[in-house]
XYZ file of C-alpha atoms in Angstrom:
275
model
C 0.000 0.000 0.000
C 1.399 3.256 -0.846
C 1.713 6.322 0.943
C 0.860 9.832 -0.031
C 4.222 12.013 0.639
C 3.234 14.858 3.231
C 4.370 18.107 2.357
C 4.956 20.791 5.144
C 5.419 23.958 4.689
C 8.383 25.837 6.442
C 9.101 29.279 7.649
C 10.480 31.360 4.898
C 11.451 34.792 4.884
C 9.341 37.579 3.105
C 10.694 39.029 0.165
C 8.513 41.828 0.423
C 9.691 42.981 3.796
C 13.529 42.282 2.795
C 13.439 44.023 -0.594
C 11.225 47.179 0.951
C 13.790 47.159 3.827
C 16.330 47.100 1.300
C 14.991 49.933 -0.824
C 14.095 52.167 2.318
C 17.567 52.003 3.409
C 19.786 52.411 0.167
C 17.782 55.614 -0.088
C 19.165 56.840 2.987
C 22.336 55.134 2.438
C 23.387 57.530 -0.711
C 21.612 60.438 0.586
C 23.773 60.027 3.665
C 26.947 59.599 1.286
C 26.033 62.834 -0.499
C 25.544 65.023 2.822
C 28.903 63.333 3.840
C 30.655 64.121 0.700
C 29.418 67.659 0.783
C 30.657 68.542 4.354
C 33.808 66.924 3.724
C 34.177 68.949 0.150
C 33.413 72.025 1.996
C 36.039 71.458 4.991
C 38.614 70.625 2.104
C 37.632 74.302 0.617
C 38.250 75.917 4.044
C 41.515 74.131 4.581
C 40.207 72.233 7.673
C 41.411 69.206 6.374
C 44.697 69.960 5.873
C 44.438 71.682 9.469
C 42.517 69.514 11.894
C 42.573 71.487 15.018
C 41.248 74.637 13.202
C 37.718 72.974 13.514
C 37.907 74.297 17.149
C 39.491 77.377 16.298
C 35.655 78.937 14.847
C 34.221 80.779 17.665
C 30.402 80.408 16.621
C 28.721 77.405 14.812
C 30.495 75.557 12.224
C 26.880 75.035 9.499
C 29.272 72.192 7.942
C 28.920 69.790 11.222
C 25.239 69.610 10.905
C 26.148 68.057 7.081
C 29.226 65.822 8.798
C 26.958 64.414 11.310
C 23.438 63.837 10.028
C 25.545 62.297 6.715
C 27.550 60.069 9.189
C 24.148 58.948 10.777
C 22.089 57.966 7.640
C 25.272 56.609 6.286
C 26.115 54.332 8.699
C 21.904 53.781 9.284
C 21.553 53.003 5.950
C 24.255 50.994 5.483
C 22.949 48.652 8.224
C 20.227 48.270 7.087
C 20.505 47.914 3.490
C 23.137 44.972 4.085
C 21.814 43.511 6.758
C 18.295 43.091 5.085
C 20.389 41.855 1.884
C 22.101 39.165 3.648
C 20.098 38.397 6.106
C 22.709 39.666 8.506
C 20.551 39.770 12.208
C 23.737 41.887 13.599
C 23.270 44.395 11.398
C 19.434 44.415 11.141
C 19.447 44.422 15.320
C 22.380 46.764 15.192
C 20.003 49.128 13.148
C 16.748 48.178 15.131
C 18.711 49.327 18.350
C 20.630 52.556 16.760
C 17.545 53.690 15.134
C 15.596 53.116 18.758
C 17.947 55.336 20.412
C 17.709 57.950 17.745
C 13.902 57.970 18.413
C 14.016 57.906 22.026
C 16.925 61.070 22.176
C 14.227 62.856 19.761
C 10.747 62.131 22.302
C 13.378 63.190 25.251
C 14.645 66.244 23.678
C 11.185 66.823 22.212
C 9.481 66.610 26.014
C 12.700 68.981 27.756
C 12.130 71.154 25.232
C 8.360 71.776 26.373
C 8.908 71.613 30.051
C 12.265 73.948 30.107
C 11.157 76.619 27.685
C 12.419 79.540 28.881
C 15.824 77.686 29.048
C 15.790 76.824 25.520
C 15.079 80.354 24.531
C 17.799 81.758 26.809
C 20.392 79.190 25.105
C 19.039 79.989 21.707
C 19.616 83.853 22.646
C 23.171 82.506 23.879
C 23.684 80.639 20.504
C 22.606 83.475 18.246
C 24.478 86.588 20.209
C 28.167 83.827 20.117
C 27.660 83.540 16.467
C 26.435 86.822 15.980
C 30.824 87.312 17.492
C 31.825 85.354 14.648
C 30.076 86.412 11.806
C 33.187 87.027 9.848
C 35.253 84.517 10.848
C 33.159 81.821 8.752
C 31.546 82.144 5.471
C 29.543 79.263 5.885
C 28.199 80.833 8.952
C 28.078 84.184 7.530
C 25.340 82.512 5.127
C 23.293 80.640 7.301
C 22.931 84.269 9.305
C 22.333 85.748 6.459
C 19.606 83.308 5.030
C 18.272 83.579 8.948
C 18.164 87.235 8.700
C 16.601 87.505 5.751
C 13.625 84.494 5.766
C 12.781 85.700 9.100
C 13.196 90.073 8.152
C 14.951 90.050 11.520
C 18.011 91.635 12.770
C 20.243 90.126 15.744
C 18.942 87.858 18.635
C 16.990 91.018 20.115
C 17.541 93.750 17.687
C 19.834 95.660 15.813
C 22.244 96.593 18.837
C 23.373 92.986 19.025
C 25.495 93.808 16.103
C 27.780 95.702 19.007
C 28.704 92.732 20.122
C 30.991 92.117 16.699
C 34.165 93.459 15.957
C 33.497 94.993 12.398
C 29.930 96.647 13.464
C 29.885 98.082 17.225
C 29.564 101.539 17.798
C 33.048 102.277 19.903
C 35.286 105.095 18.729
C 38.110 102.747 19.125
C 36.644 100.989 15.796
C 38.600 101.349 12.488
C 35.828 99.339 10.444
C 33.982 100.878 7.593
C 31.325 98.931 9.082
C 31.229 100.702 12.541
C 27.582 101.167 13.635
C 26.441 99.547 11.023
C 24.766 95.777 9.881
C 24.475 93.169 7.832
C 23.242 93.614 4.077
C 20.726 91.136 5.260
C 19.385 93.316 7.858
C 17.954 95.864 5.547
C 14.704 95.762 3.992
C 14.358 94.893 0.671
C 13.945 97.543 -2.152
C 11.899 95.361 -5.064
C 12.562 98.472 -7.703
C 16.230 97.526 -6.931
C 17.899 94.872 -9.214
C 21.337 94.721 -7.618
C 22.220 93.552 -4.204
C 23.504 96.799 -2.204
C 25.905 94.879 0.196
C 26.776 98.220 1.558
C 22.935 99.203 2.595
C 23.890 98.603 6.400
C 26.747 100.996 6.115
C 26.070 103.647 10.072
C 22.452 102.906 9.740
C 22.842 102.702 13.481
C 23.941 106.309 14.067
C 20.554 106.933 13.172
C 17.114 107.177 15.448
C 14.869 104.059 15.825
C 12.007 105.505 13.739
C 14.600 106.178 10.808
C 16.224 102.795 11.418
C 12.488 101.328 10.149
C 12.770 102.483 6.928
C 16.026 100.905 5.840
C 16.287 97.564 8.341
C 14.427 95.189 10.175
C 14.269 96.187 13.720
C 12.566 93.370 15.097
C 15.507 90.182 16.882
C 15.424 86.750 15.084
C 14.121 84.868 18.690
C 11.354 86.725 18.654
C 10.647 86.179 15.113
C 11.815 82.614 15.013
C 9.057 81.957 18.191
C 6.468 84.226 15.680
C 6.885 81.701 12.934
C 6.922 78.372 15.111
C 3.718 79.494 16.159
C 1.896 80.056 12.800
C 3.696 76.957 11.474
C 3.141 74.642 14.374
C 1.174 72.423 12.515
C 3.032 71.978 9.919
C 6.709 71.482 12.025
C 4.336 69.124 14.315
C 3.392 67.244 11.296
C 6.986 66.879 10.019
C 8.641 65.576 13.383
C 5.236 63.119 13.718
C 6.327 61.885 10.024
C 10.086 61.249 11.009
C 8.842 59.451 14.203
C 6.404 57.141 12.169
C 9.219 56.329 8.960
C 11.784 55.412 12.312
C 8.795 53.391 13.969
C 8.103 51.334 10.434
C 11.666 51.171 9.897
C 12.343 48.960 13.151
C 9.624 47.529 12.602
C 10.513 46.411 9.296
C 13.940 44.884 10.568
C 12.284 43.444 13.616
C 10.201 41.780 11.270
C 12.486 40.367 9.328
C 14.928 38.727 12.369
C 12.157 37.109 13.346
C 11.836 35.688 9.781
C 15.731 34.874 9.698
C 15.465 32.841 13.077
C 12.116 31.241 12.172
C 13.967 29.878 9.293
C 17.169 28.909 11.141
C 15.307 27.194 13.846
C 13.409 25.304 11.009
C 16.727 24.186 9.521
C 17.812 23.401 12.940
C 20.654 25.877 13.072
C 21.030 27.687 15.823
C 19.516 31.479 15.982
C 22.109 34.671 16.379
């Protein structure tokens, strides 16, 4: 009498979560590379490379770190992930279950201080502004971002106008050989829209002048104030963007959590031991 073969059907692992993990990562991955590439690029074009302690020569805030570390992050994230889901590596895929879960937890914890200690973030964001607002020149790449700050927000220092005392090239003291005594940044002044040229020099002793004058050529109003004006008629939409990075981190370990349970579901079935 013969016997009908019984079939059984083992654990496999899904190629939908593997190749999704895969593809969510690699994204990162390059992106990651590029941000990398582009701080390192613009450290080579300020000599830093060739000059390592200089990096803690700069006074104020160095833009180029925020590119050096959120590259190194996604790079090393995504490389994690995108290998360790392609080899069904469970080091890696834990190793990016467990990075990425710290990232996420740092973010709710910063997220929750920043709410209960609010006047303490706004006195170390007047802190941060007024020390970089000292190094304006000493950094172009700083010099920008002040600039762009300046200019999105049609502000002018941390408080006003007078923080510009606290630089070298622009406070008011007789002792002050600078063309730009008493004066500010071009991106201080209010924009003419007849005007088809940048006048860099527009900030040239605008200070000298009353407060009511001072209107009519430059933004009087300080960047804290103006940067707590916008969070407020944006909060929605900044609340929606840090919910959206939460939720991609959440699926992400999710995703790889899925997937070592696959891997050892497998490896049990094969009767070889689980990592």
């Amino acid at each position: 009498m013969s016997r009908k073969p019984h079939h059984f059907k083992g654990a496999e692992v899904s190629c939908c979560v593997k190749y999704f993990l895969f593809g969510f990562n690699i994204s990162f991955w390059l992106l990651g590379a590029a941000f990398l590439g582009i701080g390192l690029w613009a450290w080579a074009e300020k000599g830093v490379l060739s000059n390592i302690s200089s990096i803690t020569d700069l006074g104020g805030f160095d833009p180029v770190w925020l590119f050096i570390v959120v590259g190194g992050v996604m790079f090393i994230l995504g490389f994690a992930g995108c290998i360790g889901a392609l080899r069904e590596n469970t080091f890696l895929l834990k190793f990016f279950s467990v990075f990425l879960g710290l990232i996420f937890f740092l973010e709710l914890t910063a997220g929750i201080l920043a709410f209960v200690f609010k006047d303490w973030i706004k006195d170390q964001l007047n802190f941060f502004i007024s020390n970089n607002v000292k190094a304006y020149r000493d950094d172009i790449d700083l010099q920008n971002l002040i600039d762009f700050a300046q200019e999105y927000w049609s502000c002018c220092g941390a408080h006003g106008p007078n923080d510009w005392n606290l630089n070298i090239y622009f406070n008011c003291t007789d002792f002050n050989p600078s063309r730009e005594r008493c004066g500010v940044p071009f991106s201080c002044c209010v924009k003419d829209p007849a005007e088809d040229v940048l006048n860099t020099q527009c900030g040239y002793d605008v200070r000298l002048q009353g407060e009511l004058d001072q209107q009519k050529y430059i933004y009087t109003k300080g960047c804290v104030g103006q940067f707590e004006k916008w969070l407020q008629d944006n909060l929605i939409v900044v609340a929606g963007i840090f919910v959206g990075i939460a939720l991609l981190q959440i699926f992400g370990i999710c995703l790889a959590q899925n997937l070592v349970s696959d891997i050892r579901a497998v490896k049990a079935n094969c009767g070889v031991a689980p990592n």
